[in-house]
Amino acid sequence: MFWNNIIIFGKLAEVAKDAALLHGVLMRTQETPMSSELVSYAPFTLFPTPVPKAVFHQALAVQTFYNTLVDKISQDSEFLQEALASTIAVDDFTARLFKIHQMILKEGKSQDIVLGLNRSDYMLDQGGDGTSSLKQIEINTIAASFGGLSSRTPDVHRLVLTVAGRKEESQQILDNNPAAGLARGIAKAWELYGAPRAVVMFLVEESQRNIFDHRFVENELWKRKHVFYSHLSDGQEVAVVYFRNGYMPQNYISEQAWDARLLMERSLAVKCPDINTHLAGTKKVQQVLAKPGVLERFLPDHPEAVQQIRATFAGLYTLDMGAEGDKNIAMALATPDRFVLKPQREGGGNNIYGTEICQVLEAVKESSERTAYILMDKIQPTPQQNYLLRRDAPLKISDCLSELGVFGTYVRQGTHMVMNECVGHLLRTKSSEHQDGGVAAGVAVLDNPLLI
């Protein structure tokens, strides 16, 4: 590419950083995470990453089908029970979530408005013939992040390319505003709730204080005839609860924390996600969906949607007890570099690679503990060179791998799908020396696709 001279682009990097600050590509610093006085630019690539136009548009086109699929799964309690049976027997976190699902199923849902803010993540798999195919890594049904920052990065890279004398390439960076689309979904759910004075609550972690700790439960939440109130909003009724956190075991540090999650599920507030949709995003459900005939169960009248979704699947393999699971474990132990071992966790930094796969599987292969994981083909993208801009880090060129995320928004009321949209994209890039980890984990940086 034209951006392979570190001397020429040292000053360009300073222009890029100033542009990031100007356009609000900002984050608080690790040293002062709660200070609004000290901020820095969020890490990003100096140049946008070339992405084939065909696979980019393929990812956008399939998103509304994925929205429908996730919503259909969330309504099928029998399927969730079948798919997660082996996992909840050994994975306590998933089991606790599933217990809440069962309680709500028994009591009856108090709210028929469903809000989904999803992000489906992909990488480009390099085939032996040199072509690239779109393969899904996962779909995030809870805390699908970076819609805000990714709305602000296009202007930064347009300026960089313009200053670098590449005005034509700058026009190949698309407008992107997932934040507006995600907000539309929240606003529609709030509107359908039908209480003009009710508020939207965003559950986030504040410094060392967990969103579900006992102070939050005892002092700031209470239930009054299934209506959800909060002292954080001056005792106002809550119409929508958005879970920016709550997807990791460490978010539930006590029984009171689990009580808080149940409290919210029982309330009339619209949950994003509700407990069913949270479970629909688990890795085990992802693996079961790849089995023959399962997609047709949810999309029986839409063969084109089934075809487009299935085309994005990488190889996914069960580790359940039995002959098939035994075969898959033997396959992984023989060629571990071909696979990724995935636990039922979100947030980056949880997946297992290479020789560590052998260590984990050797320890659990004779035990039902192995069913806490799924096995997936390791996607093999082609590295591309770029500069990763981080605060106080030296400017150096790196071999990089990128991950494309596509945001989807849907709102359903009863049986009526009120909204179903693809609302934008996110590109994250990391050095090829790192196997796993996202922007929040300090590994990947923000990026933009340069369509080619």
CSV table of C-alpha atoms in Angstrom, one decimal:
chain,number,residue,atom,x,y,z
A,1,MET,CA,0.0,0.0,0.0
A,2,PHE,CA,1.0,3.6,-0.3
A,3,TRP,CA,1.3,4.0,3.5
A,4,ASN,CA,4.6,2.1,4.1
A,5,ASN,CA,7.0,5.0,4.9
A,6,ILE,CA,7.2,5.7,8.6
A,7,ILE,CA,9.3,8.9,8.1
A,8,ILE,CA,6.7,10.4,5.8
A,9,PHE,CA,3.8,9.5,8.0
A,10,GLY,CA,5.2,10.4,11.4
A,11,LYS,CA,3.7,13.9,11.0
A,12,LEU,CA,0.6,12.5,9.5
A,13,ALA,CA,0.0,10.5,12.6
A,14,GLU,CA,0.0,13.8,14.6
A,15,VAL,CA,-2.6,15.2,12.2
A,16,ALA,CA,-4.7,12.1,12.7
A,17,LYS,CA,-4.6,12.3,16.5
A,18,ASP,CA,-5.6,16.0,16.4
A,19,ALA,CA,-8.5,15.0,14.0
A,20,ALA,CA,-9.6,12.3,16.4
A,21,LEU,CA,-9.7,14.7,19.3
A,22,LEU,CA,-11.5,17.3,17.2
A,23,HIS,CA,-14.2,14.8,16.0
A,24,GLY,CA,-14.8,13.3,19.5
A,25,VAL,CA,-13.0,10.0,19.1
A,26,LEU,CA,-12.3,10.1,22.8
A,27,MET,CA,-12.0,7.9,25.9
A,28,ARG,CA,-11.0,8.5,29.5
A,29,THR,CA,-7.6,7.5,30.5
A,30,GLN,CA,-6.6,4.3,32.3
A,31,GLU,CA,-4.9,6.4,35.0
A,32,THR,CA,-8.0,8.5,35.7
A,33,PRO,CA,-11.0,6.4,34.5
A,34,MET,CA,-13.6,8.5,36.3
A,35,SER,CA,-12.2,11.9,35.5
A,36,SER,CA,-13.9,14.2,32.9
A,37,GLU,CA,-10.9,16.5,33.1
A,38,LEU,CA,-8.4,14.2,31.4
A,39,VAL,CA,-9.2,12.3,28.2
A,40,SER,CA,-7.3,11.0,25.2
A,41,TYR,CA,-8.1,9.8,21.7
A,42,ALA,CA,-9.4,6.3,21.5
A,43,PRO,CA,-6.8,4.0,19.8
A,44,PHE,CA,-7.3,3.8,16.0
A,45,THR,CA,-5.5,3.0,12.8
A,46,LEU,CA,-3.6,5.7,10.9
A,47,PHE,CA,-5.1,4.5,7.6
A,48,PRO,CA,-8.4,2.7,6.8
A,49,THR,CA,-8.1,-1.0,5.9
A,50,PRO,CA,-9.0,-2.2,2.4
A,51,VAL,CA,-12.1,-4.4,2.5
A,52,PRO,CA,-13.7,-6.0,-0.6
A,53,LYS,CA,-16.9,-4.3,-1.5
A,54,ALA,CA,-18.8,-7.5,-2.2
A,55,VAL,CA,-18.2,-9.1,1.2
A,56,PHE,CA,-18.8,-5.8,3.0
A,57,HIS,CA,-22.3,-5.5,1.4
A,58,GLN,CA,-22.9,-9.1,2.1
A,59,ALA,CA,-22.5,-8.5,5.8
A,60,LEU,CA,-24.9,-5.6,5.7
A,61,ALA,CA,-27.5,-7.4,3.7
A,62,VAL,CA,-27.7,-10.4,6.0
A,63,GLN,CA,-28.1,-8.4,9.2
A,64,THR,CA,-31.9,-8.1,9.1
A,65,PHE,CA,-32.1,-11.8,8.7
A,66,TYR,CA,-29.9,-12.3,11.7
A,67,ASN,CA,-32.2,-9.9,13.7
A,68,THR,CA,-35.2,-12.0,12.8
A,69,LEU,CA,-33.3,-15.2,13.6
A,70,VAL,CA,-32.3,-14.0,17.1
A,71,ASP,CA,-35.8,-12.9,17.8
A,72,LYS,CA,-37.3,-16.2,16.7
A,73,ILE,CA,-34.8,-18.1,18.9
A,74,SER,CA,-35.7,-16.0,21.9
A,75,GLN,CA,-39.3,-17.0,21.6
A,76,ASP,CA,-38.6,-20.7,21.4
A,77,SER,CA,-38.2,-21.9,25.0
A,78,GLU,CA,-38.1,-25.5,23.9
A,79,PHE,CA,-35.2,-24.9,21.6
A,80,LEU,CA,-33.3,-23.0,24.2
A,81,GLN,CA,-33.8,-25.8,26.7
A,82,GLU,CA,-32.6,-28.4,24.1
A,83,ALA,CA,-29.6,-26.3,22.9
A,84,LEU,CA,-28.3,-25.4,26.3
A,85,ALA,CA,-29.1,-28.6,28.3
A,86,SER,CA,-25.5,-29.9,28.3
A,87,THR,CA,-24.0,-26.4,28.9
A,88,ILE,CA,-26.1,-25.4,31.9
A,89,ALA,CA,-25.2,-28.7,33.6
A,90,VAL,CA,-21.6,-27.6,33.9
A,91,ASP,CA,-21.5,-23.8,33.4
A,92,ASP,CA,-22.8,-22.1,36.5
A,93,PHE,CA,-23.0,-18.6,34.9
A,94,THR,CA,-25.1,-19.8,32.0
A,95,ALA,CA,-27.2,-21.9,34.4
A,96,ARG,CA,-28.0,-18.9,36.6
A,97,LEU,CA,-29.2,-17.0,33.5
A,98,PHE,CA,-31.2,-19.9,32.4
A,99,LYS,CA,-32.8,-20.2,35.8
A,100,ILE,CA,-34.1,-16.7,35.5
A,101,HIS,CA,-35.5,-17.6,32.0
A,102,GLN,CA,-37.3,-20.5,33.5
A,103,MET,CA,-38.8,-18.4,36.3
A,104,ILE,CA,-40.1,-15.8,33.9
A,105,LEU,CA,-41.5,-18.5,31.6
A,106,LYS,CA,-43.4,-20.0,34.5
A,107,GLU,CA,-44.7,-16.7,35.8
A,108,GLY,CA,-45.5,-15.2,32.4
A,109,LYS,CA,-43.7,-12.3,30.8
A,110,SER,CA,-44.9,-8.9,32.0
A,111,GLN,CA,-43.9,-7.0,28.9
A,112,ASP,CA,-44.5,-7.9,25.2
A,113,ILE,CA,-42.2,-5.2,23.8
A,114,VAL,CA,-38.9,-6.6,22.8
A,115,LEU,CA,-35.9,-4.4,21.9
A,116,GLY,CA,-32.8,-5.9,20.2
A,117,LEU,CA,-29.6,-4.0,19.7
A,118,ASN,CA,-27.2,-6.6,18.2
A,119,ARG,CA,-23.8,-6.7,16.5
A,120,SER,CA,-22.7,-9.6,14.3
A,121,ASP,CA,-18.9,-9.9,14.0
A,122,TYR,CA,-17.1,-11.4,11.0
A,123,MET,CA,-13.6,-11.9,9.6
A,124,LEU,CA,-12.6,-12.6,6.0
A,125,ASP,CA,-11.3,-16.1,5.5
A,126,GLN,CA,-8.6,-16.4,2.9
A,127,GLY,CA,-9.3,-19.4,0.7
A,128,GLY,CA,-6.7,-21.5,-1.1
A,129,ASP,CA,-7.6,-19.8,-4.4
A,130,GLY,CA,-6.9,-16.4,-3.0
A,131,THR,CA,-10.5,-15.3,-2.6
A,132,SER,CA,-12.0,-14.0,0.6
A,133,SER,CA,-15.2,-15.2,2.2
A,134,LEU,CA,-17.2,-13.7,5.0
A,135,LYS,CA,-17.3,-15.9,8.2
A,136,GLN,CA,-19.1,-15.1,11.4
A,137,ILE,CA,-17.2,-15.1,14.6
A,138,GLU,CA,-20.2,-14.4,16.9
A,139,ILE,CA,-23.3,-12.4,17.4
A,140,ASN,CA,-23.5,-10.1,20.4
A,141,THR,CA,-27.0,-9.8,21.8
A,142,ILE,CA,-25.9,-7.9,24.9
A,143,ALA,CA,-23.8,-4.7,25.2
A,144,ALA,CA,-23.1,-4.5,21.5
A,145,SER,CA,-20.6,-1.7,21.9
A,146,PHE,CA,-18.7,1.0,19.9
A,147,GLY,CA,-21.7,2.3,18.0
A,148,GLY,CA,-20.9,5.8,19.2
A,149,LEU,CA,-17.2,5.9,18.4
A,150,SER,CA,-17.5,4.2,15.1
A,151,SER,CA,-20.0,6.9,14.1
A,152,ARG,CA,-17.1,9.5,14.4
A,153,THR,CA,-14.1,7.8,12.8
A,154,PRO,CA,-15.0,8.1,9.1
A,155,ASP,CA,-14.2,11.9,9.1
A,156,VAL,CA,-10.9,11.2,10.7
A,157,HIS,CA,-9.7,8.8,8.0
A,158,ARG,CA,-11.1,11.0,5.3
A,159,LEU,CA,-9.0,13.8,6.5
A,160,VAL,CA,-5.9,11.6,6.8
A,161,LEU,CA,-6.3,10.4,3.2
A,162,THR,CA,-6.9,13.9,1.9
A,163,VAL,CA,-3.7,15.2,3.7
A,164,ALA,CA,-1.8,12.2,2.3
A,165,GLY,CA,-2.8,13.2,-1.2
A,166,ARG,CA,-5.3,10.4,-1.6
A,167,LYS,CA,-8.6,12.4,-2.1
A,168,GLU,CA,-10.1,9.8,-4.3
A,169,GLU,CA,-9.6,7.0,-1.7
A,170,SER,CA,-11.2,9.3,1.0
A,171,GLN,CA,-14.4,9.2,-0.9
A,172,GLN,CA,-14.5,5.4,-0.7
A,173,ILE,CA,-15.1,5.7,3.1
A,174,LEU,CA,-18.8,5.4,3.7
A,175,ASP,CA,-20.9,7.5,6.1
A,176,ASN,CA,-21.6,5.4,9.1
A,177,ASN,CA,-23.8,6.3,12.1
A,178,PRO,CA,-24.8,3.3,14.0
A,179,ALA,CA,-25.4,5.4,17.1
A,180,ALA,CA,-28.4,7.1,15.5
A,181,GLY,CA,-29.8,3.7,14.5
A,182,LEU,CA,-29.4,2.2,17.9
A,183,ALA,CA,-30.9,5.3,19.5
A,184,ARG,CA,-33.9,5.0,17.1
A,185,GLY,CA,-34.5,1.5,18.4
A,186,ILE,CA,-34.4,2.6,22.1
A,187,ALA,CA,-36.7,5.6,21.3
A,188,LYS,CA,-39.2,3.3,19.5
A,189,ALA,CA,-39.3,1.0,22.5
A,190,TRP,CA,-39.8,3.9,24.9
A,191,GLU,CA,-42.6,5.3,22.7
A,192,LEU,CA,-44.4,1.9,22.7
A,193,TYR,CA,-44.1,1.7,26.4
A,194,GLY,CA,-46.5,4.6,26.5
A,195,ALA,CA,-45.5,6.6,29.6
A,196,PRO,CA,-44.2,10.1,28.5
A,197,ARG,CA,-42.5,10.7,31.9
A,198,ALA,CA,-40.8,7.4,32.0
A,199,VAL,CA,-37.0,7.3,31.5
A,200,VAL,CA,-34.4,5.1,29.8
A,201,MET,CA,-31.8,3.5,32.2
A,202,PHE,CA,-28.4,2.5,31.0
A,203,LEU,CA,-26.8,0.0,33.4
A,204,VAL,CA,-23.0,0.6,33.3
A,205,GLU,CA,-20.1,-0.1,35.7
A,206,GLU,CA,-18.8,2.9,37.5
A,207,SER,CA,-15.2,2.6,38.6
A,208,GLN,CA,-15.0,-0.2,41.2
A,209,ARG,CA,-18.7,-0.3,41.8
A,210,ASN,CA,-20.5,-3.1,40.1
A,211,ILE,CA,-23.8,-2.3,38.5
A,212,PHE,CA,-25.5,-5.2,40.5
A,213,ASP,CA,-23.9,-4.8,43.9
A,214,HIS,CA,-25.9,-4.8,47.1
A,215,ARG,CA,-26.0,-1.0,47.5
A,216,PHE,CA,-27.6,-0.7,44.1
A,217,VAL,CA,-30.2,-3.3,44.9
A,218,GLU,CA,-31.1,-2.2,48.4
A,219,ASN,CA,-30.9,1.5,48.0
A,220,GLU,CA,-31.7,2.4,44.4
A,221,LEU,CA,-34.2,-0.1,43.0
A,222,TRP,CA,-37.5,-1.2,44.1
A,223,LYS,CA,-40.6,-2.8,42.5
A,224,ARG,CA,-44.1,-1.3,42.8
A,225,LYS,CA,-46.8,-3.3,41.1
A,226,HIS,CA,-44.3,-4.6,38.5
A,227,VAL,CA,-43.4,-1.0,37.6
A,228,PHE,CA,-39.7,-0.4,37.8
A,229,TYR,CA,-38.4,2.8,39.6
A,230,SER,CA,-35.0,4.2,40.2
A,231,HIS,CA,-33.6,6.8,42.6
A,232,LEU,CA,-30.9,7.4,40.0
A,233,SER,CA,-33.6,9.1,38.0
A,234,ASP,CA,-35.4,10.8,40.9
A,235,GLY,CA,-37.8,8.0,41.5
A,236,GLN,CA,-39.1,8.1,37.9
A,237,GLU,CA,-40.6,5.1,36.2
A,238,VAL,CA,-38.2,3.2,34.0
A,239,ALA,CA,-39.5,2.4,30.5
A,240,VAL,CA,-36.3,0.8,29.0
A,241,VAL,CA,-33.3,-0.8,30.7
A,242,TYR,CA,-30.2,-1.1,28.5
A,243,PHE,CA,-27.6,-3.6,29.8
A,244,ARG,CA,-24.2,-2.1,28.9
A,245,ASN,CA,-22.9,-4.7,31.4
A,246,GLY,CA,-24.1,-7.8,32.9
A,247,TYR,CA,-22.6,-10.4,30.5
A,248,MET,CA,-19.7,-11.5,32.7
A,249,PRO,CA,-19.8,-13.6,36.0
A,250,GLN,CA,-17.9,-10.8,37.8
A,251,ASN,CA,-20.9,-8.5,37.2
A,252,TYR,CA,-22.9,-10.7,39.7
A,253,ILE,CA,-20.8,-10.6,42.9
A,254,SER,CA,-23.6,-11.7,45.3
A,255,GLU,CA,-27.0,-13.2,45.5
A,256,GLN,CA,-28.4,-9.7,45.7
A,257,ALA,CA,-26.9,-9.1,42.2
A,258,TRP,CA,-28.9,-12.0,40.8
A,259,ASP,CA,-32.0,-10.8,42.6
A,260,ALA,CA,-31.5,-7.4,40.8
A,261,ARG,CA,-31.4,-9.1,37.4
A,262,LEU,CA,-34.5,-11.1,38.3
A,263,LEU,CA,-36.2,-7.9,39.5
A,264,MET,CA,-35.7,-6.2,36.2
A,265,GLU,CA,-36.8,-9.2,34.2
A,266,ARG,CA,-40.0,-9.3,36.2
A,267,SER,CA,-40.7,-5.6,35.7
A,268,LEU,CA,-42.7,-3.9,33.0
A,269,ALA,CA,-39.6,-2.2,31.7
A,270,VAL,CA,-38.5,-3.1,28.2
A,271,LYS,CA,-35.2,-5.0,28.7
A,272,CYS,CA,-32.4,-4.8,26.1
A,273,PRO,CA,-31.7,-7.7,26.0
A,274,ASP,CA,-34.4,-9.6,27.9
A,275,ILE,CA,-33.2,-12.8,29.4
A,276,ASN,CA,-34.3,-14.9,26.4
A,277,THR,CA,-32.4,-12.8,23.9
A,278,HIS,CA,-29.3,-12.9,26.2
A,279,LEU,CA,-29.4,-16.7,26.1
A,280,ALA,CA,-29.9,-16.6,22.3
A,281,GLY,CA,-26.5,-15.1,21.9
A,282,THR,CA,-24.6,-17.8,23.7
A,283,LYS,CA,-21.8,-19.7,21.9
A,284,LYS,CA,-23.6,-23.0,22.3
A,285,VAL,CA,-26.7,-21.7,20.5
A,286,GLN,CA,-24.3,-20.5,17.7
A,287,GLN,CA,-22.9,-24.0,17.4
A,288,VAL,CA,-26.3,-25.7,17.4
A,289,LEU,CA,-27.6,-23.3,14.7
A,290,ALA,CA,-25.0,-24.7,12.3
A,291,LYS,CA,-26.5,-28.2,12.4
A,292,PRO,CA,-28.5,-29.3,9.4
A,293,GLY,CA,-32.1,-28.2,9.4
A,294,VAL,CA,-31.9,-25.9,12.5
A,295,LEU,CA,-32.1,-22.6,10.6
A,296,GLU,CA,-35.1,-23.9,8.7
A,297,ARG,CA,-36.9,-24.4,12.0
A,298,PHE,CA,-36.9,-20.6,12.5
A,299,LEU,CA,-37.1,-19.4,9.0
A,300,PRO,CA,-39.3,-22.1,7.3
A,301,ASP,CA,-40.7,-19.7,4.6
A,302,HIS,CA,-37.5,-17.9,3.8
A,303,PRO,CA,-35.0,-20.1,2.0
A,304,GLU,CA,-33.0,-17.1,0.8
A,305,ALA,CA,-32.5,-16.0,4.3
A,306,VAL,CA,-31.4,-19.5,5.4
A,307,GLN,CA,-28.9,-19.6,2.5
A,308,GLN,CA,-27.5,-16.2,3.2
A,309,ILE,CA,-27.1,-16.9,6.9
A,310,ARG,CA,-25.6,-20.3,6.4
A,311,ALA,CA,-23.0,-18.9,3.9
A,312,THR,CA,-21.5,-16.9,6.8
A,313,PHE,CA,-21.0,-19.9,9.1
A,314,ALA,CA,-17.6,-21.2,9.9
A,315,GLY,CA,-17.2,-24.8,11.0
A,316,LEU,CA,-18.8,-25.2,14.4
A,317,TYR,CA,-18.4,-28.5,16.4
A,318,THR,CA,-20.1,-29.9,19.6
A,319,LEU,CA,-18.0,-31.2,22.5
A,320,ASP,CA,-21.0,-32.9,24.1
A,321,MET,CA,-20.5,-36.3,25.6
A,322,GLY,CA,-20.7,-39.1,23.0
A,323,ALA,CA,-19.1,-40.3,19.8
A,324,GLU,CA,-19.5,-37.0,17.9
A,325,GLY,CA,-17.9,-35.0,20.8
A,326,ASP,CA,-15.1,-37.5,21.1
A,327,LYS,CA,-14.4,-37.3,17.4
A,328,ASN,CA,-14.2,-33.5,17.5
A,329,ILE,CA,-11.9,-33.5,20.5
A,330,ALA,CA,-9.6,-35.9,18.8
A,331,MET,CA,-9.6,-33.6,15.7
A,332,ALA,CA,-8.7,-30.6,17.8
A,333,LEU,CA,-6.0,-32.4,19.7
A,334,ALA,CA,-4.4,-33.6,16.4
A,335,THR,CA,-4.5,-30.1,14.7
A,336,PRO,CA,-5.1,-27.4,17.4
A,337,ASP,CA,-3.9,-24.6,15.2
A,338,ARG,CA,-6.9,-25.1,12.9
A,339,PHE,CA,-9.4,-24.3,15.7
A,340,VAL,CA,-10.6,-21.9,18.4
A,341,LEU,CA,-12.0,-23.2,21.7
A,342,LYS,CA,-14.7,-21.0,23.0
A,343,PRO,CA,-16.3,-20.9,26.5
A,344,GLN,CA,-19.7,-19.3,27.1
A,345,ARG,CA,-18.3,-15.8,27.7
A,346,GLU,CA,-18.5,-12.4,26.1
A,347,GLY,CA,-16.2,-9.4,26.1
A,348,GLY,CA,-13.0,-10.5,24.5
A,349,GLY,CA,-9.9,-12.3,25.8
A,350,ASN,CA,-11.8,-15.5,26.7
A,351,ASN,CA,-11.0,-17.7,23.7
A,352,ILE,CA,-8.4,-20.4,23.7
A,353,TYR,CA,-5.9,-21.1,20.9
A,354,GLY,CA,-3.0,-23.3,19.9
A,355,THR,CA,-1.2,-25.5,22.4
A,356,GLU,CA,-3.5,-24.2,25.2
A,357,ILE,CA,-6.4,-25.9,23.4
A,358,CYS,CA,-4.6,-29.2,24.0
A,359,GLN,CA,-4.0,-28.4,27.7
A,360,VAL,CA,-7.6,-27.6,28.3
A,361,LEU,CA,-9.1,-30.5,26.3
A,362,GLU,CA,-6.7,-33.1,27.8
A,363,ALA,CA,-7.8,-31.9,31.3
A,364,VAL,CA,-11.6,-32.2,30.5
A,365,LYS,CA,-12.0,-34.7,27.6
A,366,GLU,CA,-13.2,-37.5,29.9
A,367,SER,CA,-15.5,-35.1,31.9
A,368,SER,CA,-18.8,-33.4,31.2
A,369,GLU,CA,-16.9,-30.2,31.9
A,370,ARG,CA,-16.0,-30.2,28.2
A,371,THR,CA,-19.6,-29.3,27.3
A,372,ALA,CA,-18.9,-25.8,28.7
A,373,TYR,CA,-17.0,-25.1,25.4
A,374,ILE,CA,-17.6,-25.3,21.7
A,375,LEU,CA,-15.0,-25.8,19.0
A,376,MET,CA,-14.9,-23.5,15.9
A,377,ASP,CA,-12.7,-23.4,12.8
A,378,LYS,CA,-10.0,-20.8,13.1
A,379,ILE,CA,-10.7,-18.1,10.5
A,380,GLN,CA,-7.6,-17.4,8.4
A,381,PRO,CA,-7.6,-13.7,7.2
A,382,THR,CA,-4.8,-12.2,5.2
A,383,PRO,CA,-2.7,-9.7,7.3
A,384,GLN,CA,-2.4,-6.2,6.0
A,385,GLN,CA,0.1,-3.5,7.1
A,386,ASN,CA,-1.0,-0.5,9.0
A,387,TYR,CA,0.0,1.8,11.9
A,388,LEU,CA,-1.9,1.4,15.2
A,389,LEU,CA,-2.1,4.7,17.0
A,390,ARG,CA,-2.1,4.5,20.8
A,391,ARG,CA,-1.3,7.1,23.4
A,392,ASP,CA,2.4,7.2,24.3
A,393,ALA,CA,3.1,4.2,21.9
A,394,PRO,CA,5.9,4.5,19.3
A,395,LEU,CA,4.8,4.7,15.7
A,396,LYS,CA,5.6,1.5,13.9
A,397,ILE,CA,4.2,-0.5,11.1
A,398,SER,CA,2.5,-3.8,12.0
A,399,ASP,CA,1.0,-6.8,10.3
A,400,CYS,CA,-2.7,-6.5,11.2
A,401,LEU,CA,-5.9,-8.5,11.2
A,402,SER,CA,-9.4,-6.9,11.1
A,403,GLU,CA,-12.8,-7.8,12.3
A,404,LEU,CA,-16.0,-6.4,10.8
A,405,GLY,CA,-19.0,-5.9,13.0
A,406,VAL,CA,-22.5,-5.0,11.7
A,407,PHE,CA,-25.1,-3.4,14.0
A,408,GLY,CA,-28.8,-4.5,13.9
A,409,THR,CA,-31.8,-2.9,15.6
A,410,TYR,CA,-35.2,-4.5,16.0
A,411,VAL,CA,-38.3,-3.8,18.0
A,412,ARG,CA,-41.2,-6.3,18.3
A,413,GLN,CA,-44.5,-5.7,20.1
A,414,GLY,CA,-46.4,-9.0,20.6
A,415,THR,CA,-46.3,-10.7,17.2
A,416,HIS,CA,-45.7,-7.5,15.2
A,417,MET,CA,-42.2,-6.6,14.1
A,418,VAL,CA,-42.3,-2.8,14.4
A,419,MET,CA,-38.7,-2.2,13.3
A,420,ASN,CA,-36.0,-4.4,11.8
A,421,GLU,CA,-32.9,-2.5,10.4
A,422,CYS,CA,-29.2,-2.8,9.7
A,423,VAL,CA,-27.9,0.5,11.2
A,424,GLY,CA,-24.2,0.6,10.6
A,425,HIS,CA,-20.8,-1.1,10.9
A,426,LEU,CA,-17.7,-1.2,13.0
A,427,LEU,CA,-14.2,-2.2,11.9
A,428,ARG,CA,-11.6,-3.2,14.6
A,429,THR,CA,-8.0,-4.0,13.8
A,430,LYS,CA,-5.2,-5.6,15.8
A,431,SER,CA,-1.6,-6.7,15.4
A,432,SER,CA,-1.5,-10.2,14.1
A,433,GLU,CA,0.7,-11.2,17.1
A,434,HIS,CA,-2.5,-11.1,19.2
A,435,GLN,CA,-4.9,-14.0,19.0
A,436,ASP,CA,-7.8,-12.6,20.9
A,437,GLY,CA,-9.0,-9.3,22.5
A,438,GLY,CA,-11.0,-6.2,21.5
A,439,VAL,CA,-10.6,-2.5,21.9
A,440,ALA,CA,-11.8,-2.5,25.5
A,441,ALA,CA,-9.2,-5.2,26.3
A,442,GLY,CA,-6.5,-3.0,25.0
A,443,VAL,CA,-5.6,-5.1,22.0
A,444,ALA,CA,-7.6,-3.9,19.0
A,445,VAL,CA,-8.1,-0.4,17.7
A,446,LEU,CA,-10.8,1.4,15.8
A,447,ASP,CA,-10.7,1.4,12.0
A,448,ASN,CA,-12.8,2.1,8.9
A,449,PRO,CA,-13.3,-0.1,5.8
A,450,LEU,CA,-11.8,1.3,2.6
A,451,LEU,CA,-14.0,-0.4,0.0
A,452,ILE,CA,-12.2,-1.9,-2.9
